[in-house]
PDB file of N, CA and C in Angstrom:
ATOM      1  N   MET A 352     -75.650  24.960 113.729  1.00 82.00           N
ATOM      2  CA  MET A 352     -74.549  25.513 112.959  1.00 82.00           C
ATOM      3  C   MET A 352     -73.371  24.544 113.029  1.00 82.00           C
ATOM      4  N   ALA A 353     -72.660  24.423 111.914  1.00 89.00           N
ATOM      5  CA  ALA A 353     -71.539  23.490 111.820  1.00 89.00           C
ATOM      6  C   ALA A 353     -70.313  24.073 112.517  1.00 89.00           C
ATOM      7  N   THR A 354     -69.491  23.188 113.013  1.00 96.00           N
ATOM      8  CA  THR A 354     -68.260  23.618 113.677  1.00 96.00           C
ATOM      9  C   THR A 354     -67.171  23.874 112.621  1.00 96.00           C
ATOM     10  N   TYR A 355     -66.098  24.491 113.106  1.00 96.00           N
ATOM     11  CA  TYR A 355     -64.978  24.781 112.219  1.00 96.00           C
ATOM     12  C   TYR A 355     -64.422  23.505 111.621  1.00 96.00           C
ATOM     13  N   LYS A 356     -64.257  22.458 112.428  1.00 95.00           N
ATOM     14  CA  LYS A 356     -63.694  21.190 111.941  1.00 95.00           C
ATOM     15  C   LYS A 356     -64.587  20.568 110.876  1.00 95.00           C
ATOM     16  N   GLU A 357     -65.890  20.642 111.073  1.00 95.00           N
ATOM     17  CA  GLU A 357     -66.816  20.083 110.087  1.00 95.00           C
ATOM     18  C   GLU A 357     -66.748  20.858 108.769  1.00 95.00           C
ATOM     19  N   LEU A 358     -66.713  22.172 108.873  1.00 96.00           N
ATOM     20  CA  LEU A 358     -66.613  22.997 107.669  1.00 96.00           C
ATOM     21  C   LEU A 358     -65.295  22.755 106.943  1.00 96.00           C
ATOM     22  N   LYS A 359     -64.211  22.615 107.714  1.00 95.00           N
ATOM     23  CA  LYS A 359     -62.901  22.357 107.121  1.00 95.00           C
ATOM     24  C   LYS A 359     -62.914  21.015 106.384  1.00 95.00           C
ATOM     25  N   ALA A 360     -63.546  19.989 106.963  1.00 96.00           N
ATOM     26  CA  ALA A 360     -63.643  18.680 106.322  1.00 96.00           C
ATOM     27  C   ALA A 360     -64.478  18.762 105.049  1.00 96.00           C
ATOM     28  N   GLN A 361     -65.563  19.522 105.093  1.00 96.00           N
ATOM     29  CA  GLN A 361     -66.403  19.698 103.909  1.00 96.00           C
ATOM     30  C   GLN A 361     -65.632  20.409 102.795  1.00 96.00           C
ATOM     31  N   ALA A 362     -64.871  21.417 103.174  1.00 96.00           N
ATOM     32  CA  ALA A 362     -64.087  22.157 102.182  1.00 96.00           C
ATOM     33  C   ALA A 362     -63.055  21.238 101.539  1.00 96.00           C
ATOM     34  N   GLU A 363     -62.386  20.419 102.326  1.00 96.00           N
ATOM     35  CA  GLU A 363     -61.402  19.479 101.791  1.00 96.00           C
ATOM     36  C   GLU A 363     -62.067  18.475 100.850  1.00 96.00           C
ATOM     37  N   ALA A 364     -63.236  17.993 101.219  1.00 97.00           N
ATOM     38  CA  ALA A 364     -63.957  17.048 100.362  1.00 97.00           C
ATOM     39  C   ALA A 364     -64.345  17.712  99.042  1.00 97.00           C
ATOM     40  N   LEU A 365     -64.767  18.963  99.101  1.00 97.00           N
ATOM     41  CA  LEU A 365     -65.118  19.689  97.875  1.00 97.00           C
ATOM     42  C   LEU A 365     -63.897  19.906  96.987  1.00 97.00           C
ATOM     43  N   LEU A 366     -62.750  20.214  97.588  1.00 96.00           N
ATOM     44  CA  LEU A 366     -61.528  20.382  96.806  1.00 96.00           C
ATOM     45  C   LEU A 366     -61.150  19.088  96.102  1.00 96.00           C
ATOM     46  N   GLN A 367     -61.305  17.973  96.791  1.00 97.00           N
ATOM     47  CA  GLN A 367     -61.001  16.676  96.179  1.00 97.00           C
ATOM     48  C   GLN A 367     -61.963  16.372  95.036  1.00 97.00           C
ATOM     49  N   GLN A 368     -63.250  16.690  95.226  1.00 97.00           N
ATOM     50  CA  GLN A 368     -64.232  16.477  94.164  1.00 97.00           C
ATOM     51  C   GLN A 368     -63.928  17.369  92.959  1.00 97.00           C
ATOM     52  N   ALA A 369     -63.541  18.607  93.216  1.00 97.00           N
ATOM     53  CA  ALA A 369     -63.225  19.538  92.131  1.00 97.00           C
ATOM     54  C   ALA A 369     -62.015  19.041  91.352  1.00 97.00           C
ATOM     55  N   GLU A 370     -60.987  18.544  92.036  1.00 97.00           N
ATOM     56  CA  GLU A 370     -59.800  18.041  91.357  1.00 97.00           C
ATOM     57  C   GLU A 370     -60.134  16.807  90.526  1.00 97.00           C
ATOM     58  N   ALA A 371     -60.993  15.931  91.047  1.00 97.00           N
ATOM     59  CA  ALA A 371     -61.396  14.739  90.292  1.00 97.00           C
ATOM     60  C   ALA A 371     -62.181  15.146  89.037  1.00 97.00           C
ATOM     61  N   ALA A 372     -63.052  16.142  89.161  1.00 97.00           N
ATOM     62  CA  ALA A 372     -63.826  16.618  88.013  1.00 97.00           C
ATOM     63  C   ALA A 372     -62.901  17.257  86.972  1.00 97.00           C
ATOM     64  N   ARG A 373     -61.902  17.995  87.436  1.00 97.00           N
ATOM     65  CA  ARG A 373     -60.948  18.613  86.536  1.00 97.00           C
ATOM     66  C   ARG A 373     -60.181  17.548  85.754  1.00 97.00           C
ATOM     67  N   ARG A 374     -59.699  16.521  86.434  1.00 97.00           N
ATOM     68  CA  ARG A 374     -58.962  15.455  85.746  1.00 97.00           C
ATOM     69  C   ARG A 374     -59.841  14.751  84.722  1.00 97.00           C
ATOM     70  N   ALA A 375     -61.117  14.525  85.069  1.00 97.00           N
ATOM     71  CA  ALA A 375     -62.036  13.854  84.146  1.00 97.00           C
ATOM     72  C   ALA A 375     -62.292  14.721  82.906  1.00 97.00           C
ATOM     73  N   GLU A 376     -62.469  16.025  83.111  1.00 97.00           N
ATOM     74  CA  GLU A 376     -62.708  16.922  81.982  1.00 97.00           C
ATOM     75  C   GLU A 376     -61.478  17.010  81.078  1.00 97.00           C
ATOM     76  N   ILE A 377     -60.296  17.061  81.676  1.00 97.00           N
ATOM     77  CA  ILE A 377     -59.061  17.101  80.880  1.00 97.00           C
ATOM     78  C   ILE A 377     -58.939  15.837  80.051  1.00 97.00           C
ATOM     79  N   ALA A 378     -59.217  14.688  80.651  1.00 97.00           N
ATOM     80  CA  ALA A 378     -59.125  13.418  79.924  1.00 97.00           C
ATOM     81  C   ALA A 378     -60.089  13.405  78.742  1.00 97.00           C
ATOM     82  N   ALA A 379     -61.292  13.936  78.942  1.00 97.00           N
ATOM     83  CA  ALA A 379     -62.275  13.962  77.863  1.00 97.00           C
ATOM     84  C   ALA A 379     -61.821  14.887  76.730  1.00 97.00           C
ATOM     85  N   VAL A 380     -61.274  16.039  77.071  1.00 97.00           N
ATOM     86  CA  VAL A 380     -60.811  16.983  76.060  1.00 97.00           C
ATOM     87  C   VAL A 380     -59.634  16.399  75.283  1.00 97.00           C
ATOM     88  N   VAL A 381     -58.697  15.767  75.986  1.00 96.00           N
ATOM     89  CA  VAL A 381     -57.547  15.157  75.320  1.00 96.00           C
ATOM     90  C   VAL A 381     -58.012  14.065  74.359  1.00 96.00           C
ATOM     91  N   ALA A 382     -58.961  13.249  74.794  1.00 97.00           N
ATOM     92  CA  ALA A 382     -59.487  12.193  73.932  1.00 97.00           C
ATOM     93  C   ALA A 382     -60.149  12.781  72.687  1.00 97.00           C
ATOM     94  N   GLU A 383     -60.879  13.870  72.870  1.00 97.00           N
ATOM     95  CA  GLU A 383     -61.536  14.523  71.733  1.00 97.00           C
ATOM     96  C   GLU A 383     -60.504  15.093  70.752  1.00 97.00           C
ATOM     97  N   ILE A 384     -59.467  15.720  71.288  1.00 96.00           N
ATOM     98  CA  ILE A 384     -58.425  16.285  70.430  1.00 96.00           C
ATOM     99  C   ILE A 384     -57.714  15.179  69.665  1.00 96.00           C
ATOM    100  N   GLN A 385     -57.401  14.081  70.351  1.00 95.00           N
ATOM    101  CA  GLN A 385     -56.729  12.965  69.681  1.00 95.00           C
ATOM    102  C   GLN A 385     -57.595  12.384  68.573  1.00 95.00           C
ATOM    103  N   ALA A 386     -58.899  12.278  68.830  1.00 96.00           N
ATOM    104  CA  ALA A 386     -59.809  11.748  67.815  1.00 96.00           C
ATOM    105  C   ALA A 386     -59.854  12.669  66.598  1.00 96.00           C
ATOM    106  N   ARG A 387     -59.904  13.980  66.826  1.00 95.00           N
ATOM    107  CA  ARG A 387     -59.935  14.939  65.717  1.00 95.00           C
ATOM    108  C   ARG A 387     -58.641  14.911  64.920  1.00 95.00           C
ATOM    109  N   MET A 388     -57.516  14.793  65.635  1.00 94.00           N
ATOM    110  CA  MET A 388     -56.224  14.732  64.947  1.00 94.00           C
ATOM    111  C   MET A 388     -56.152  13.485  64.066  1.00 94.00           C
ATOM    112  N   LYS A 389     -56.647  12.379  64.583  1.00 95.00           N
ATOM    113  CA  LYS A 389     -56.638  11.132  63.812  1.00 95.00           C
ATOM    114  C   LYS A 389     -57.574  11.257  62.614  1.00 95.00           C
ATOM    115  N   GLU A 390     -58.735  11.848  62.824  1.00 96.00           N
ATOM    116  CA  GLU A 390     -59.729  12.015  61.769  1.00 96.00           C
ATOM    117  C   GLU A 390     -59.185  12.840  60.593  1.00 96.00           C
ATOM    118  N   PHE A 391     -58.448  13.899  60.899  1.00 93.00           N
ATOM    119  CA  PHE A 391     -57.953  14.791  59.859  1.00 93.00           C
ATOM    120  C   PHE A 391     -56.487  14.547  59.499  1.00 93.00           C
ATOM    121  N   GLY A 392     -55.862  13.573  60.141  1.00 93.00           N
ATOM    122  CA  GLY A 392     -54.472  13.262  59.834  1.00 93.00           C
ATOM    123  C   GLY A 392     -53.498  14.338  60.280  1.00 93.00           C
ATOM    124  N   ILE A 393     -53.790  14.981  61.373  1.00 91.00           N
ATOM    125  CA  ILE A 393     -52.937  16.052  61.893  1.00 91.00           C
ATOM    126  C   ILE A 393     -51.885  15.448  62.816  1.00 91.00           C
ATOM    127  N   THR A 394     -50.640  15.893  62.661  1.00 90.00           N
ATOM    128  CA  THR A 394     -49.559  15.433  63.525  1.00 90.00           C
ATOM    129  C   THR A 394     -49.110  16.570  64.443  1.00 90.00           C
ATOM    130  N   LEU A 395     -48.270  16.237  65.419  1.00 88.00           N
ATOM    131  CA  LEU A 395     -47.739  17.272  66.291  1.00 88.00           C
ATOM    132  C   LEU A 395     -46.884  18.260  65.503  1.00 88.00           C
ATOM    133  N   ALA A 396     -46.190  17.764  64.497  1.00 85.00           N
ATOM    134  CA  ALA A 396     -45.377  18.644  63.655  1.00 85.00           C
ATOM    135  C   ALA A 396     -46.259  19.674  62.950  1.00 85.00           C
ATOM    136  N   ASP A 397     -47.471  19.272  62.557  1.00 85.00           N
ATOM    137  CA  ASP A 397     -48.396  20.213  61.931  1.00 85.00           C
ATOM    138  C   ASP A 397     -48.785  21.320  62.909  1.00 85.00           C
ATOM    139  N   LEU A 398     -48.952  20.960  64.150  1.00 85.00           N
ATOM    140  CA  LEU A 398     -49.351  21.946  65.148  1.00 85.00           C
ATOM    141  C   LEU A 398     -48.220  22.910  65.468  1.00 85.00           C
ATOM    142  N   LYS A 399     -46.997  22.438  65.425  1.00 83.00           N
ATOM    143  CA  LYS A 399     -45.848  23.279  65.743  1.00 83.00           C
ATOM    144  C   LYS A 399     -45.353  24.060  64.536  1.00 83.00           C
ATOM    145  N   GLY A 400     -45.795  23.733  63.351  1.00 73.00           N
ATOM    146  CA  GLY A 400     -45.259  24.296  62.119  1.00 73.00           C
ATOM    147  C   GLY A 400     -45.388  25.791  61.968  1.00 73.00           C
ATOM    148  N   GLY A 401     -46.349  26.445  62.598  1.00 64.00           N
ATOM    149  CA  GLY A 401     -46.575  27.864  62.386  1.00 64.00           C
ATOM    150  C   GLY A 401     -45.631  28.772  63.149  1.00 64.00           C
ATOM    151  N   ALA A 402     -44.918  28.243  64.124  1.00 60.00           N
ATOM    152  CA  ALA A 402     -44.053  29.093  64.939  1.00 60.00           C
ATOM    153  C   ALA A 402     -42.781  29.444  64.184  1.00 60.00           C
ATOM    154  N   LYS A 403     -42.382  30.700  64.280  1.00 69.00           N
ATOM    155  CA  LYS A 403     -41.154  31.152  63.646  1.00 69.00           C
ATOM    156  C   LYS A 403     -40.021  31.082  64.654  1.00 69.00           C
ATOM    157  N   LYS A 404     -38.850  30.773  64.152  1.00 71.00           N
ATOM    158  CA  LYS A 404     -37.680  30.735  65.020  1.00 71.00           C
ATOM    159  C   LYS A 404     -37.161  32.156  65.211  1.00 71.00           C
ATOM    160  N   ALA A 405     -36.575  32.376  66.373  1.00 74.00           N
ATOM    161  CA  ALA A 405     -36.010  33.685  66.675  1.00 74.00           C
ATOM    162  C   ALA A 405     -34.797  33.937  65.791  1.00 74.00           C
ATOM    163  N   LYS A 406     -34.679  35.132  65.351  1.00 79.00           N
ATOM    164  CA  LYS A 406     -33.571  35.512  64.483  1.00 79.00           C
ATOM    165  C   LYS A 406     -32.314  35.693  65.342  1.00 79.00           C
ATOM    166  N   ALA A 407     -31.242  35.054  64.933  1.00 79.00           N
ATOM    167  CA  ALA A 407     -29.986  35.187  65.669  1.00 79.00           C
ATOM    168  C   ALA A 407     -29.363  36.537  65.360  1.00 79.00           C
ATOM    169  N   ARG A 408     -28.912  37.195  66.402  1.00 80.00           N
ATOM    170  CA  ARG A 408     -28.285  38.500  66.216  1.00 80.00           C
ATOM    171  C   ARG A 408     -26.776  38.319  66.151  1.00 80.00           C
ATOM    172  N   GLY A 409     -26.170  39.035  65.279  1.00 82.00           N
ATOM    173  CA  GLY A 409     -24.725  38.990  65.141  1.00 82.00           C
ATOM    174  C   GLY A 409     -24.050  39.883  66.169  1.00 82.00           C
ATOM    175  N   ALA A 410     -22.779  39.706  66.332  1.00 84.00           N
ATOM    176  CA  ALA A 410     -22.020  40.522  67.262  1.00 84.00           C
ATOM    177  C   ALA A 410     -21.905  41.945  66.718  1.00 84.00           C
ATOM    178  N   VAL A 411     -21.884  42.889  67.621  1.00 85.00           N
ATOM    179  CA  VAL A 411     -21.767  44.290  67.255  1.00 85.00           C
ATOM    180  C   VAL A 411     -20.314  44.711  67.458  1.00 85.00           C
ATOM    181  N   ALA A 412     -19.785  45.456  66.521  1.00 89.00           N
ATOM    182  CA  ALA A 412     -18.392  45.903  66.605  1.00 89.00           C
ATOM    183  C   ALA A 412     -18.198  46.833  67.800  1.00 89.00           C
ATOM    184  N   ALA A 413     -17.013  46.777  68.370  1.00 89.00           N
ATOM    185  CA  ALA A 413     -16.680  47.626  69.511  1.00 89.00           C
ATOM    186  C   ALA A 413     -16.581  49.078  69.068  1.00 89.00           C
ATOM    187  N   LYS A 414     -17.141  49.968  69.863  1.00 92.00           N
ATOM    188  CA  LYS A 414     -17.088  51.385  69.560  1.00 92.00           C
ATOM    189  C   LYS A 414     -16.131  52.114  70.506  1.00 92.00           C
ATOM    190  N   TYR A 415     -16.001  51.592  71.733  1.00 92.00           N
ATOM    191  CA  TYR A 415     -15.132  52.192  72.741  1.00 92.00           C
ATOM    192  C   TYR A 415     -14.190  51.120  73.284  1.00 92.00           C
ATOM    193  N   ARG A 416     -12.942  51.509  73.574  1.00 92.00           N
ATOM    194  CA  ARG A 416     -11.957  50.560  74.108  1.00 92.00           C
ATOM    195  C   ARG A 416     -11.180  51.212  75.241  1.00 92.00           C
ATOM    196  N   ASN A 417     -10.942  50.410  76.281  1.00 90.00           N
ATOM    197  CA  ASN A 417     -10.136  50.849  77.413  1.00 90.00           C
ATOM    198  C   ASN A 417      -8.673  50.594  77.057  1.00 90.00           C
ATOM    199  N   PRO A 418      -7.871  51.645  76.890  1.00 88.00           N
ATOM    200  CA  PRO A 418      -6.482  51.436  76.482  1.00 88.00           C
ATOM    201  C   PRO A 418      -5.648  50.706  77.528  1.00 88.00           C
ATOM    202  N   ALA A 419      -6.016  50.792  78.782  1.00 88.00           N
ATOM    203  CA  ALA A 419      -5.236  50.157  79.846  1.00 88.00           C
ATOM    204  C   ALA A 419      -5.432  48.643  79.869  1.00 88.00           C
ATOM    205  N   THR A 420      -6.652  48.185  79.650  1.00 90.00           N
ATOM    206  CA  THR A 420      -6.939  46.744  79.776  1.00 90.00           C
ATOM    207  C   THR A 420      -7.328  46.086  78.462  1.00 90.00           C
ATOM    208  N   GLY A 421      -7.723  46.873  77.482  1.00 89.00           N
ATOM    209  CA  GLY A 421      -8.163  46.309  76.220  1.00 89.00           C
ATOM    210  C   GLY A 421      -9.643  45.945  76.198  1.00 89.00           C
ATOM    211  N   GLU A 422     -10.343  46.165  77.291  1.00 91.00           N
ATOM    212  CA  GLU A 422     -11.782  45.885  77.329  1.00 91.00           C
ATOM    213  C   GLU A 422     -12.486  46.794  76.331  1.00 91.00           C
ATOM    214  N   SER A 423     -13.575  46.294  75.748  1.00 91.00           N
ATOM    215  CA  SER A 423     -14.303  47.100  74.766  1.00 91.00           C
ATOM    216  C   SER A 423     -15.785  47.125  75.098  1.00 91.00           C
ATOM    217  N   TRP A 424     -16.468  48.082  74.464  1.00 91.00           N
ATOM    218  CA  TRP A 424     -17.907  48.256  74.638  1.00 91.00           C
ATOM    219  C   TRP A 424     -18.482  48.715  73.314  1.00 91.00           C
ATOM    220  N   SER A 425     -19.620  48.142  72.937  1.00 91.00           N
ATOM    221  CA  SER A 425     -20.239  48.457  71.653  1.00 91.00           C
ATOM    222  C   SER A 425     -20.961  49.796  71.651  1.00 91.00           C
ATOM    223  N   GLY A 426     -21.197  50.349  72.817  1.00 90.00           N
ATOM    224  CA  GLY A 426     -21.949  51.601  72.897  1.00 90.00           C
ATOM    225  C   GLY A 426     -23.428  51.359  73.126  1.00 90.00           C
ATOM    226  N   ARG A 427     -23.812  50.095  73.191  1.00 90.00           N
ATOM    227  CA  ARG A 427     -25.220  49.741  73.416  1.00 90.00           C
ATOM    228  C   ARG A 427     -25.395  49.289  74.864  1.00 90.00           C
ATOM    229  N   GLY A 428     -26.532  49.610  75.409  1.00 89.00           N
ATOM    230  CA  GLY A 428     -26.824  49.191  76.779  1.00 89.00           C
ATOM    231  C   GLY A 428     -26.093  50.049  77.793  1.00 89.00           C
ATOM    232  N   ARG A 429     -26.045  49.523  79.000  1.00 92.00           N
ATOM    233  CA  ARG A 429     -25.426  50.235  80.104  1.00 92.00           C
ATOM    234  C   ARG A 429     -23.905  50.304  79.906  1.00 92.00           C
ATOM    235  N   ALA A 430     -23.349  51.462  80.190  1.00 91.00           N
ATOM    236  CA  ALA A 430     -21.901  51.646  80.037  1.00 91.00           C
ATOM    237  C   ALA A 430     -21.165  50.780  81.057  1.00 91.00           C
ATOM    238  N   PRO A 431     -20.043  50.187  80.653  1.00 93.00           N
ATOM    239  CA  PRO A 431     -19.287  49.355  81.589  1.00 93.00           C
ATOM    240  C   PRO A 431     -18.672  50.205  82.705  1.00 93.00           C
ATOM    241  N   ARG A 432     -18.321  49.543  83.786  1.00 93.00           N
ATOM    242  CA  ARG A 432     -17.805  50.237  84.967  1.00 93.00           C
ATOM    243  C   ARG A 432     -16.531  51.038  84.649  1.00 93.00           C
ATOM    244  N   TRP A 433     -15.652  50.452  83.834  1.00 91.00           N
ATOM    245  CA  TRP A 433     -14.400  51.156  83.551  1.00 91.00           C
ATOM    246  C   TRP A 433     -14.656  52.495  82.870  1.00 91.00           C
ATOM    247  N   LEU A 434     -15.641  52.538  81.976  1.00 92.00           N
ATOM    248  CA  LEU A 434     -15.949  53.786  81.278  1.00 92.00           C
ATOM    249  C   LEU A 434     -16.648  54.758  82.226  1.00 92.00           C
ATOM    250  N   ALA A 435     -17.560  54.259  83.029  1.00 92.00           N
ATOM    251  CA  ALA A 435     -18.257  55.121  83.985  1.00 92.00           C
ATOM    252  C   ALA A 435     -17.263  55.735  84.966  1.00 92.00           C
ATOM    253  N   ASP A 436     -16.269  54.955  85.399  1.00 91.00           N
ATOM    254  CA  ASP A 436     -15.250  55.479  86.313  1.00 91.00           C
ATOM    255  C   ASP A 436     -14.429  56.576  85.644  1.00 91.00           C
ATOM    256  N   GLU A 437     -14.053  56.364  84.397  1.00 90.00           N
ATOM    257  CA  GLU A 437     -13.266  57.361  83.673  1.00 90.00           C
ATOM    258  C   GLU A 437     -14.065  58.636  83.443  1.00 90.00           C
ATOM    259  N   LEU A 438     -15.347  58.494  83.122  1.00 92.00           N
ATOM    260  CA  LEU A 438     -16.197  59.674  82.918  1.00 92.00           C
ATOM    261  C   LEU A 438     -16.359  60.439  84.227  1.00 92.00           C
ATOM    262  N   ALA A 439     -16.424  59.711  85.349  1.00 93.00           N
ATOM    263  CA  ALA A 439     -16.543  60.357  86.650  1.00 93.00           C
ATOM    264  C   ALA A 439     -15.282  61.147  86.990  1.00 93.00           C
ATOM    265  N   LYS A 440     -14.138  60.719  86.457  1.00 92.00           N
ATOM    266  CA  LYS A 440     -12.875  61.429  86.683  1.00 92.00           C
ATOM    267  C   LYS A 440     -12.762  62.675  85.811  1.00 92.00           C
ATOM    268  N   GLY A 441     -13.721  62.855  84.900  1.00 93.00           N
ATOM    269  CA  GLY A 441     -13.727  64.044  84.067  1.00 93.00           C
ATOM    270  C   GLY A 441     -13.244  63.820  82.648  1.00 93.00           C
ATOM    271  N   ARG A 442     -12.917  62.607  82.295  1.00 91.00           N
ATOM    272  CA  ARG A 442     -12.471  62.335  80.925  1.00 91.00           C
ATOM    273  C   ARG A 442     -13.688  62.269  79.992  1.00 91.00           C
ATOM    274  N   ALA A 443     -13.460  62.523  78.711  1.00 91.00           N
ATOM    275  CA  ALA A 443     -14.536  62.526  77.722  1.00 91.00           C
ATOM    276  C   ALA A 443     -14.682  61.141  77.119  1.00 91.00           C
ATOM    277  N   LYS A 444     -15.890  60.800  76.772  1.00 90.00           N
ATOM    278  CA  LYS A 444     -16.179  59.502  76.162  1.00 90.00           C
ATOM    279  C   LYS A 444     -15.457  59.361  74.826  1.00 90.00           C
ATOM    280  N   ASP A 445     -15.312  60.473  74.121  1.00 90.00           N
ATOM    281  CA  ASP A 445     -14.665  60.450  72.802  1.00 90.00           C
ATOM    282  C   ASP A 445     -13.215  60.002  72.867  1.00 90.00           C
ATOM    283  N   GLU A 446     -12.596  60.123  74.022  1.00 90.00           N
ATOM    284  CA  GLU A 446     -11.198  59.713  74.174  1.00 90.00           C
ATOM    285  C   GLU A 446     -11.024  58.190  74.012  1.00 90.00           C
ATOM    286  N   PHE A 447     -12.125  57.454  74.176  1.00 89.00           N
ATOM    287  CA  PHE A 447     -12.063  55.995  74.157  1.00 89.00           C
ATOM    288  C   PHE A 447     -12.609  55.401  72.872  1.00 89.00           C
ATOM    289  N   LEU A 448     -12.921  56.252  71.885  1.00 92.00           N
ATOM    290  CA  LEU A 448     -13.436  55.760  70.610  1.00 92.00           C
ATOM    291  C   LEU A 448     -12.400  54.886  69.912  1.00 92.00           C
ATOM    292  N   VAL A 449     -12.891  53.822  69.281  1.00 88.00           N
ATOM    293  CA  VAL A 449     -12.017  52.935  68.526  1.00 88.00           C
ATOM    294  C   VAL A 449     -11.864  53.501  67.118  1.00 88.00           C
ATOM    295  N   GLY A 450     -10.645  53.617  66.660  1.00 78.00           N
ATOM    296  CA  GLY A 450     -10.375  54.072  65.282  1.00 78.00           C
ATOM    297  C   GLY A 450     -10.849  55.431  65.078  1.00 78.00           C
TER     298      GLY A 450
END
């Protein structure tokens, strides 16, 4: 039966062989892809062309305003601390509506 050190050395050798095989396979695939791209006249721009750009979102108008500081909140997402503090004091959210 093999010792721990021998098994550990064998495992390391196998990992090195696996990494070498992986690099060789990647090189072969890359070469094949490059050959196909050249054969059909495909460029990198052709490969990237199908992706759509993210739509830019515009700013949302303020729905609530803190009269003391002028801070505002659109009403979307988590309520800001100033509004949460005021609501905890018993004030109504409607008191802070803009316009």
